[in-house]
Amino acid sequence: MSKRILVPAAFLVSTFALAETASIDQLVQLGIKNSSRLKVYSAQLTQAAAGQKKAKTALAPSFGIVAAGRTLDKAQTASIGPISLTAAKQLQGRLGLEADIDLDISRDSRRRIEYSEISVRAAELRYESATNDLALDIRESIYRIQQSKEFAETAEAAKLNAIDRRSVIAQLFDKGVLTKFDILRAYTEVSDATQKVTIARNRVTIAKANLARLLELKENELPEITGEADHGWAPSQEDTTKLALENRPDLKEAQTGLIASRLGIRLAGTSSRPQATLGLQSTGLYNPGAFEPKGWNTGLALTVRIPLFDRGQARAERSSAEAKVSEAESLVKSLEEAIKFQVIESLALYQDAQERVSVARTAEEQAQEQYRIAEQRFKAGLTQGSLSPLLELSDSQTALTQARNNLTAAEIDLKIAVTRIRYVVGEKVASEVSK
């Protein structure tokens, strides 16, 4: 009986038509390019930039043309004491040029510009944070695919070994060497191994479907994944915490929101502050009346508005702004504590995965050697105490399959742990993508 350790998972190729190859980083870029969610954040960034431009226009002068006309369809006579005046039938017209500029004496317009700049920065950080979230999900999904494929290969190898054992046992049963119990047990092992293969294949299908969802591709459009992640490093807890608090885009977004909230207090109560506008008007008349000036007339006007009573609107706005500041401060503090915990958790998972890989690799080597000895004993018909060679070989196969699965799980968990550390410290897991 020949032993098969790893069997190519041909069923994976038939299930998904993988015509191209792509590295993990390339798939992350593809997911960022296709993401509908990121397109929403990109649109929000565009809106924030448009709002910034609009805010800046408040300090720019405005220009306009005013045109008006009226017709006297019949003569009109007015008397003032002994004097009578007659307005003849005529067409009168007025054409004017106007220019206004807000003097911003309360600095509200400048505060709105500052607020719009903060809003743009917050939108950029929101986009960056969402990008990192998506990249983390894609990387973890890819690692789960690799894990499930290796589980499937191990299950396939175990199934083929069980089929080989059943064939040998059937021959020995026909010769009267083994009992009916032995042949029934062999058939049961093949059935169990077949079920495990089916389960493993389904896990591959589910893992690939999840990746296709993240990349917004059809399942048959998924490329074959190439390349491995580097997991030979891990910073200290102190360094990781410092990096995380300095670089995390979601924390930066919250801190930016706090700055905007504090600025909102200064913006509150606009209705109670004075406003001043400087205007320039130049007007020309066509066919003016008797008491109207002729030709072009130019004038400069200063308009000042001083509110006396705003029905408590300013106080209400200020109270609302102060509540938003309190909310923003709580959010920043909450995120800082959450990030500190994430640092501790991610480093602990990294250390745990490293130790598990070392232990699982040794256990897999021992299980491999145990299976080799048990196979030799089975062929020779030797027994281990009261344990039959068949049962010994079956147990060895189960132990080997479990050892390989444990090693696979530990290696994938190590990759995921490194990815999570990169995410926790706020490292940009994808290069810049055009927004």
Short mmCIF file of C-alpha atoms in Angstrom, two decimals:
data_model
loop_
_atom_site.label_atom_id
_atom_site.label_comp_id
_atom_site.label_asym_id
_atom_site.label_seq_id
_atom_site.Cartn_x
_atom_site.Cartn_y
_atom_site.Cartn_z
CA MET A 1 0.00 0.00 0.00
CA SER A 2 1.45 3.36 -1.05
CA LYS A 3 1.14 6.34 1.24
CA ARG A 4 -0.03 9.67 -0.15
CA ILE A 5 0.81 12.78 1.85
CA LEU A 6 -0.41 15.66 -0.30
CA VAL A 7 -2.78 15.40 -3.23
CA PRO A 8 -3.36 18.28 -5.69
CA ALA A 9 -6.86 19.63 -5.16
CA ALA A 10 -8.00 19.32 -8.78
CA PHE A 11 -11.57 19.94 -7.74
CA LEU A 12 -10.62 23.52 -6.90
CA VAL A 13 -9.61 24.21 -10.48
CA SER A 14 -12.84 22.78 -11.84
CA THR A 15 -14.90 24.81 -9.38
CA PHE A 16 -13.25 28.14 -10.10
CA ALA A 17 -11.79 29.03 -13.47
CA LEU A 18 -8.56 30.76 -12.40
CA ALA A 19 -7.09 32.10 -15.59
CA GLU A 20 -4.74 34.66 -14.03
CA THR A 21 -2.52 35.03 -10.99
CA ALA A 22 -2.31 37.93 -8.54
CA SER A 23 -0.38 38.67 -5.38
CA ILE A 24 -2.10 39.51 -2.12
CA ASP A 25 -1.22 43.20 -2.49
CA GLN A 26 -2.62 43.23 -6.03
CA LEU A 27 -5.88 41.73 -4.80
CA VAL A 28 -6.08 44.39 -2.10
CA GLN A 29 -5.65 47.06 -4.77
CA LEU A 30 -8.33 45.41 -6.88
CA GLY A 31 -10.73 45.36 -3.95
CA ILE A 32 -10.10 49.05 -3.25
CA LYS A 33 -10.71 49.90 -6.89
CA ASN A 34 -14.00 47.98 -7.05
CA SER A 35 -15.39 48.74 -3.59
CA SER A 36 -18.82 50.36 -3.66
CA ARG A 37 -18.41 51.34 -0.03
CA LEU A 38 -15.22 53.26 -0.76
CA LYS A 39 -16.94 54.98 -3.65
CA VAL A 40 -19.47 56.29 -1.13
CA TYR A 41 -16.66 57.67 1.06
CA SER A 42 -14.98 59.10 -2.03
CA ALA A 43 -18.22 60.91 -2.91
CA GLN A 44 -18.37 62.27 0.65
CA LEU A 45 -14.82 63.56 0.25
CA THR A 46 -15.81 65.26 -3.01
CA GLN A 47 -18.79 66.84 -1.25
CA ALA A 48 -16.57 68.08 1.60
CA ALA A 49 -14.15 69.63 -0.91
CA ALA A 50 -17.06 71.32 -2.67
CA GLY A 51 -18.28 72.63 0.70
CA GLN A 52 -14.83 74.07 1.34
CA LYS A 53 -14.89 75.94 -1.97
CA LYS A 54 -18.37 77.25 -1.18
CA ALA A 55 -17.25 78.48 2.26
CA LYS A 56 -14.36 80.40 0.73
CA THR A 57 -16.70 82.24 -1.63
CA ALA A 58 -18.32 83.99 1.35
CA LEU A 59 -15.37 86.40 1.54
CA ALA A 60 -15.30 87.06 -2.20
CA PRO A 61 -17.19 90.05 -3.66
CA SER A 62 -20.41 89.45 -5.56
CA PHE A 63 -21.36 91.24 -8.76
CA GLY A 64 -24.73 91.64 -10.40
CA ILE A 65 -26.70 93.47 -13.04
CA VAL A 66 -30.12 94.94 -12.24
CA ALA A 67 -32.50 95.88 -15.06
CA ALA A 68 -36.01 97.29 -14.72
CA GLY A 69 -38.49 99.09 -16.92
CA ARG A 70 -41.93 100.65 -16.78
CA THR A 71 -44.39 102.11 -19.27
CA LEU A 72 -46.75 105.08 -18.82
CA ASP A 73 -49.52 104.23 -21.24
CA LYS A 74 -51.28 107.58 -20.79
CA ALA A 75 -50.43 111.05 -19.54
CA GLN A 76 -50.79 111.68 -15.81
CA THR A 77 -51.49 115.10 -14.19
CA ALA A 78 -50.78 115.95 -10.59
CA SER A 79 -51.58 119.25 -8.85
CA ILE A 80 -49.75 120.78 -5.93
CA GLY A 81 -51.62 123.94 -4.97
CA PRO A 82 -51.69 126.24 -7.92
CA ILE A 83 -49.03 124.19 -9.76
CA SER A 84 -49.97 121.36 -12.14
CA LEU A 85 -47.44 118.78 -13.43
CA THR A 86 -48.07 116.46 -16.33
CA ALA A 87 -46.13 113.22 -16.96
CA ALA A 88 -46.25 112.43 -20.62
CA LYS A 89 -46.85 108.96 -22.06
CA GLN A 90 -43.40 107.31 -22.22
CA LEU A 91 -41.19 104.23 -21.68
CA GLN A 92 -38.73 104.46 -18.79
CA GLY A 93 -35.84 102.09 -18.08
CA ARG A 94 -33.24 101.46 -15.35
CA LEU A 95 -29.96 99.55 -15.67
CA GLY A 96 -27.67 99.08 -12.71
CA LEU A 97 -24.41 97.39 -11.71
CA GLU A 98 -24.04 96.18 -8.12
CA ALA A 99 -21.08 94.84 -6.11
CA ASP A 100 -21.20 93.65 -2.50
CA ILE A 101 -18.60 92.28 -0.11
CA ASP A 102 -19.12 90.87 3.38
CA LEU A 103 -16.79 92.60 5.83
CA ASP A 104 -17.02 89.58 8.18
CA ILE A 105 -16.69 91.73 11.29
CA SER A 106 -17.75 88.77 13.48
CA ARG A 107 -15.30 86.42 11.67
CA ASP A 108 -18.05 83.86 11.12
CA SER A 109 -17.14 83.36 7.46
CA ARG A 110 -13.51 82.68 8.36
CA ARG A 111 -14.62 80.17 10.97
CA ARG A 112 -16.80 78.42 8.38
CA ILE A 113 -13.80 78.18 6.07
CA GLU A 114 -11.75 76.67 8.87
CA TYR A 115 -14.58 74.26 9.67
CA SER A 116 -14.82 73.21 6.00
CA GLU A 117 -11.07 72.49 5.93
CA ILE A 118 -11.48 70.27 8.98
CA SER A 119 -14.40 68.52 7.30
CA VAL A 120 -12.24 67.75 4.27
CA ARG A 121 -9.53 66.30 6.51
CA ALA A 122 -12.11 64.19 8.36
CA ALA A 123 -13.44 62.87 5.06
CA GLU A 124 -9.90 61.94 3.97
CA LEU A 125 -9.29 60.07 7.23
CA ARG A 126 -12.66 58.33 6.94
CA TYR A 127 -11.71 57.13 3.47
CA GLU A 128 -8.29 55.96 4.69
CA SER A 129 -9.81 54.14 7.65
CA ALA A 130 -12.37 52.38 5.43
CA THR A 131 -9.57 51.44 3.04
CA ASN A 132 -7.58 49.82 5.84
CA ASP A 133 -10.68 47.98 7.08
CA LEU A 134 -11.29 46.59 3.59
CA ALA A 135 -7.64 45.62 3.13
CA LEU A 136 -7.69 43.76 6.46
CA ASP A 137 -10.85 41.87 5.46
CA ILE A 138 -9.38 40.94 2.08
CA ARG A 139 -6.11 39.70 3.56
CA GLU A 140 -7.86 37.62 6.21
CA SER A 141 -10.19 36.19 3.57
CA ILE A 142 -7.22 35.19 1.42
CA TYR A 143 -5.55 33.48 4.36
CA ARG A 144 -8.78 31.61 5.10
CA ILE A 145 -8.81 30.39 1.50
CA GLN A 146 -5.24 29.15 1.86
CA GLN A 147 -6.16 27.45 5.12
CA SER A 148 -9.26 25.77 3.73
CA LYS A 149 -7.38 24.58 0.63
CA GLU A 150 -4.70 22.97 2.77
CA PHE A 151 -7.38 21.36 4.93
CA ALA A 152 -8.95 20.02 1.73
CA GLU A 153 -5.64 18.61 0.49
CA THR A 154 -5.05 16.91 3.84
CA ALA A 155 -8.56 15.47 3.84
CA GLU A 156 -8.09 14.21 0.28
CA ALA A 157 -4.83 12.50 1.21
CA ALA A 158 -6.48 10.88 4.23
CA LYS A 159 -9.33 9.65 2.04
CA LEU A 160 -6.97 8.04 -0.49
CA ASN A 161 -5.05 6.35 2.32
CA ALA A 162 -8.35 5.03 3.71
CA ILE A 163 -9.29 3.66 0.28
CA ASP A 164 -5.91 1.92 -0.01
CA ARG A 165 -6.35 0.37 3.43
CA ARG A 166 -9.83 -0.81 2.53
CA SER A 167 -8.46 -2.50 -0.58
CA VAL A 168 -5.78 -4.34 1.39
CA ILE A 169 -8.24 -5.29 4.13
CA ALA A 170 -10.70 -6.63 1.57
CA GLN A 171 -7.99 -8.89 0.18
CA LEU A 172 -7.06 -10.12 3.64
CA PHE A 173 -10.73 -10.62 4.48
CA ASP A 174 -11.19 -12.79 1.37
CA LYS A 175 -8.27 -14.91 2.54
CA GLY A 176 -9.86 -15.29 5.97
CA VAL A 177 -7.07 -13.40 7.74
CA LEU A 178 -9.33 -10.54 8.99
CA THR A 179 -12.84 -10.54 10.35
CA LYS A 180 -16.04 -8.91 9.08
CA PHE A 181 -15.63 -6.26 11.78
CA ASP A 182 -12.34 -5.20 10.16
CA ILE A 183 -13.83 -4.83 6.69
CA LEU A 184 -16.84 -2.89 8.03
CA ARG A 185 -14.53 -0.60 9.93
CA ALA A 186 -12.53 0.03 6.75
CA TYR A 187 -15.67 1.01 4.85
CA THR A 188 -16.70 3.31 7.70
CA GLU A 189 -13.32 5.03 7.61
CA VAL A 190 -13.65 5.65 3.87
CA SER A 191 -17.15 7.10 4.39
CA ASP A 192 -15.92 9.37 7.16
CA ALA A 193 -12.96 10.51 5.07
CA THR A 194 -15.27 11.24 2.11
CA GLN A 195 -17.51 13.38 4.30
CA LYS A 196 -14.49 15.33 5.57
CA VAL A 197 -13.38 15.97 1.99
CA THR A 198 -16.85 17.27 1.14
CA ILE A 199 -16.83 19.57 4.17
CA ALA A 200 -13.34 20.84 3.30
CA ARG A 201 -14.36 21.53 -0.30
CA ASN A 202 -17.40 23.46 0.89
CA ARG A 203 -15.19 25.57 3.13
CA VAL A 204 -13.04 26.42 0.13
CA THR A 205 -16.15 27.41 -1.82
CA ILE A 206 -17.43 29.59 1.03
CA ALA A 207 -14.03 31.23 1.58
CA LYS A 208 -13.71 32.06 -2.12
CA ALA A 209 -17.27 33.37 -2.26
CA ASN A 210 -16.44 35.72 0.62
CA LEU A 211 -13.32 36.97 -1.17
CA ALA A 212 -15.32 37.49 -4.37
CA ARG A 213 -17.81 39.52 -2.35
CA LEU A 214 -15.06 41.72 -0.95
CA LEU A 215 -13.47 42.19 -4.37
CA GLU A 216 -16.90 42.63 -5.99
CA LEU A 217 -16.10 40.01 -8.61
CA LYS A 218 -17.86 36.92 -9.85
CA GLU A 219 -16.52 33.74 -8.32
CA ASN A 220 -15.17 32.47 -11.65
CA GLU A 221 -13.24 35.74 -12.09
CA LEU A 222 -11.06 35.23 -9.01
CA PRO A 223 -7.36 35.01 -9.91
CA GLU A 224 -5.03 32.43 -8.42
CA ILE A 225 -3.31 33.82 -5.35
CA THR A 226 0.48 33.95 -5.34
CA GLY A 227 3.01 35.10 -2.78
CA GLU A 228 3.23 34.82 0.96
CA ALA A 229 3.14 37.36 3.78
CA ASP A 230 6.26 38.14 5.79
CA HIS A 231 5.67 37.24 9.44
CA GLY A 232 9.16 37.39 10.86
CA TRP A 233 8.75 40.50 12.97
CA ALA A 234 6.72 42.04 15.79
CA PRO A 235 7.43 45.35 17.58
CA SER A 236 7.28 45.69 21.34
CA GLN A 237 4.03 46.58 23.10
CA GLU A 238 5.29 50.05 24.00
CA ASP A 239 6.37 50.83 20.42
CA THR A 240 3.19 49.35 18.98
CA THR A 241 0.96 51.40 21.28
CA LYS A 242 2.83 54.59 20.41
CA LEU A 243 2.57 53.90 16.68
CA ALA A 244 -1.11 53.05 16.95
CA LEU A 245 -2.02 56.22 18.85
CA GLU A 246 -0.06 58.31 16.36
CA ASN A 247 -1.13 56.70 13.09
CA ARG A 248 -4.58 55.13 13.39
CA PRO A 249 -6.82 56.94 10.85
CA ASP A 250 -10.02 56.25 12.80
CA LEU A 251 -8.49 57.90 15.90
CA LYS A 252 -7.26 60.80 13.79
CA GLU A 253 -10.76 61.17 12.38
CA ALA A 254 -12.22 61.27 15.90
CA GLN A 255 -9.62 63.85 16.98
CA THR A 256 -10.42 65.92 13.90
CA GLY A 257 -14.09 65.68 14.80
CA LEU A 258 -13.26 66.98 18.27
CA ILE A 259 -11.48 69.99 16.77
CA ALA A 260 -14.48 70.63 14.53
CA SER A 261 -16.85 70.36 17.50
CA ARG A 262 -14.85 72.92 19.48
CA LEU A 263 -14.90 75.22 16.48
CA GLY A 264 -18.66 74.66 16.35
CA ILE A 265 -18.97 76.43 19.71
CA ARG A 266 -17.37 79.52 18.18
CA LEU A 267 -19.70 79.26 15.19
CA ALA A 268 -22.79 78.92 17.37
CA GLY A 269 -24.90 82.05 17.84
CA THR A 270 -24.29 83.57 14.44
CA SER A 271 -27.79 85.06 14.53
CA SER A 272 -26.88 87.21 17.57
CA ARG A 273 -23.72 88.77 16.14
CA PRO A 274 -23.55 91.97 14.06
CA GLN A 275 -23.02 91.80 10.33
CA ALA A 276 -21.74 94.43 7.92
CA THR A 277 -21.83 94.58 4.14
CA LEU A 278 -20.17 97.13 1.88
CA GLY A 279 -21.93 97.73 -1.42
CA LEU A 280 -21.23 99.70 -4.58
CA GLN A 281 -24.04 100.63 -6.97
CA SER A 282 -23.95 102.34 -10.34
CA THR A 283 -27.28 103.08 -12.06
CA GLY A 284 -28.18 104.50 -15.44
CA LEU A 285 -31.70 105.69 -16.43
CA TYR A 286 -33.33 105.62 -19.82
CA ASN A 287 -35.90 108.37 -20.47
CA PRO A 288 -36.08 109.47 -16.81
CA GLY A 289 -38.95 111.38 -15.29
CA ALA A 290 -38.86 115.02 -14.40
CA PHE A 291 -37.56 114.53 -10.82
CA GLU A 292 -35.11 111.73 -11.48
CA PRO A 293 -31.38 112.25 -12.09
CA LYS A 294 -30.12 111.81 -15.59
CA GLY A 295 -27.12 109.76 -16.77
CA TRP A 296 -25.12 107.27 -14.65
CA ASN A 297 -25.10 107.67 -10.89
CA THR A 298 -22.70 105.82 -8.56
CA GLY A 299 -23.02 105.35 -4.82
CA LEU A 300 -21.28 103.50 -1.96
CA ALA A 301 -23.39 101.96 0.80
CA LEU A 302 -22.44 100.42 4.15
CA THR A 303 -25.08 98.20 5.72
CA VAL A 304 -24.73 97.15 9.36
CA ARG A 305 -27.12 94.74 11.04
CA ILE A 306 -27.13 94.49 14.85
CA PRO A 307 -29.54 91.83 16.20
CA LEU A 308 -31.34 92.82 19.39
CA PHE A 309 -33.38 89.67 20.05
CA ASP A 310 -32.97 86.25 18.43
CA ARG A 311 -35.60 84.35 20.47
CA GLY A 312 -32.93 82.30 22.29
CA GLN A 313 -31.58 80.77 19.08
CA ALA A 314 -27.93 81.58 19.85
CA ARG A 315 -28.13 80.04 23.31
CA ALA A 316 -29.71 76.87 21.91
CA GLU A 317 -27.00 76.59 19.23
CA ARG A 318 -24.25 77.03 21.81
CA SER A 319 -25.77 74.40 24.10
CA SER A 320 -25.97 71.94 21.20
CA ALA A 321 -22.36 72.65 20.21
CA GLU A 322 -21.12 72.05 23.75
CA ALA A 323 -22.93 68.70 23.83
CA LYS A 324 -21.21 67.71 20.56
CA VAL A 325 -17.84 68.58 22.09
CA SER A 326 -18.57 66.34 25.07
CA GLU A 327 -19.61 63.54 22.71
CA ALA A 328 -16.46 63.95 20.60
CA GLU A 329 -14.20 63.91 23.69
CA SER A 330 -15.83 60.67 24.87
CA LEU A 331 -15.38 59.12 21.43
CA VAL A 332 -11.67 59.99 21.33
CA LYS A 333 -11.11 58.58 24.81
CA SER A 334 -13.05 55.42 23.98
CA LEU A 335 -11.06 54.85 20.79
CA GLU A 336 -7.76 55.36 22.60
CA GLU A 337 -8.66 52.71 25.18
CA ALA A 338 -9.91 50.35 22.45
CA ILE A 339 -6.67 50.77 20.48
CA LYS A 340 -4.55 50.05 23.57
CA PHE A 341 -6.50 46.84 24.10
CA GLN A 342 -6.17 45.91 20.42
CA VAL A 343 -2.39 46.30 20.72
CA ILE A 344 -2.26 43.95 23.71
CA GLU A 345 -4.59 41.47 22.02
CA SER A 346 -2.84 41.46 18.63
CA LEU A 347 0.63 41.01 20.15
CA ALA A 348 -0.65 38.20 22.38
CA LEU A 349 -2.19 36.46 19.36
CA TYR A 350 1.07 36.90 17.45
CA GLN A 351 3.13 35.34 20.25
CA ASP A 352 0.57 32.55 20.67
CA ALA A 353 0.61 31.77 16.94
CA GLN A 354 4.42 31.72 16.85
CA GLU A 355 4.57 29.21 19.70
CA ARG A 356 1.79 27.10 18.17
CA VAL A 357 3.62 26.94 14.84
CA SER A 358 6.76 25.65 16.53
CA VAL A 359 4.88 23.06 18.59
CA ALA A 360 2.62 22.00 15.71
CA ARG A 361 5.56 21.54 13.33
CA THR A 362 7.25 19.19 15.80
CA ALA A 363 3.98 17.34 16.40
CA GLU A 364 3.41 16.94 12.65
CA GLU A 365 6.90 15.43 12.21
CA GLN A 366 6.27 13.02 15.07
CA ALA A 367 2.84 12.05 13.72
CA GLN A 368 4.37 11.46 10.28
CA GLU A 369 6.96 9.13 11.76
CA GLN A 370 4.30 7.36 13.84
CA TYR A 371 2.20 6.79 10.73
CA ARG A 372 5.22 5.41 8.85
CA ILE A 373 5.93 2.88 11.62
CA ALA A 374 2.26 1.91 11.93
CA GLU A 375 2.05 1.32 8.18
CA GLN A 376 5.09 -0.94 8.29
CA ARG A 377 3.61 -2.89 11.20
CA PHE A 378 0.29 -3.19 9.38
CA LYS A 379 2.02 -4.67 6.33
CA ALA A 380 3.95 -7.07 8.54
CA GLY A 381 0.85 -8.03 10.54
CA LEU A 382 2.47 -7.12 13.87
CA THR A 383 0.46 -6.03 16.90
CA GLN A 384 1.10 -3.44 19.59
CA GLY A 385 0.01 -5.20 22.77
CA SER A 386 -3.73 -5.86 22.41
CA LEU A 387 -4.06 -3.26 19.60
CA SER A 388 -4.52 -4.69 16.09
CA PRO A 389 -2.29 -3.38 13.25
CA LEU A 390 -5.37 -2.03 11.47
CA LEU A 391 -6.58 -0.05 14.46
CA GLU A 392 -3.05 1.19 15.12
CA LEU A 393 -2.74 2.42 11.51
CA SER A 394 -6.18 4.02 11.62
CA ASP A 395 -5.35 5.90 14.81
CA SER A 396 -2.03 7.00 13.35
CA GLN A 397 -3.78 8.34 10.25
CA THR A 398 -6.24 10.29 12.42
CA ALA A 399 -3.37 11.73 14.50
CA LEU A 400 -1.42 12.69 11.36
CA THR A 401 -4.44 14.42 9.80
CA GLN A 402 -5.09 16.36 12.99
CA ALA A 403 -1.40 17.31 13.33
CA ARG A 404 -1.32 18.65 9.76
CA ASN A 405 -4.53 20.61 10.31
CA ASN A 406 -3.13 22.05 13.55
CA LEU A 407 0.04 23.15 11.76
CA THR A 408 -1.95 24.71 8.93
CA ALA A 409 -4.21 26.55 11.37
CA ALA A 410 -1.24 27.85 13.36
CA GLU A 411 0.59 29.10 10.25
CA ILE A 412 -2.50 30.89 8.94
CA ASP A 413 -3.21 32.38 12.38
CA LEU A 414 0.35 33.70 12.41
CA LYS A 415 -0.21 35.45 9.07
CA ILE A 416 -3.48 36.90 10.31
CA ALA A 417 -1.82 38.05 13.54
CA VAL A 418 0.82 39.98 11.59
CA THR A 419 -1.86 41.54 9.40
CA ARG A 420 -3.79 42.60 12.47
CA ILE A 421 -0.68 44.17 14.01
CA ARG A 422 -0.18 46.17 10.82
CA TYR A 423 -3.81 47.24 10.98
CA VAL A 424 -3.68 48.12 14.69
CA VAL A 425 -0.65 50.39 14.29
CA GLY A 426 -2.37 52.23 11.45
CA GLU A 427 0.07 51.12 8.79
CA LYS A 428 -1.24 51.80 5.30
CA VAL A 429 -1.92 48.27 4.09
CA ALA A 430 -2.49 49.48 0.55
CA SER A 431 -0.66 52.05 -1.53
CA GLU A 432 -2.38 55.28 -2.42
CA VAL A 433 -5.39 54.88 -4.64
CA SER A 434 -6.92 57.76 -6.54
CA LYS A 435 -9.96 59.05 -4.73
#
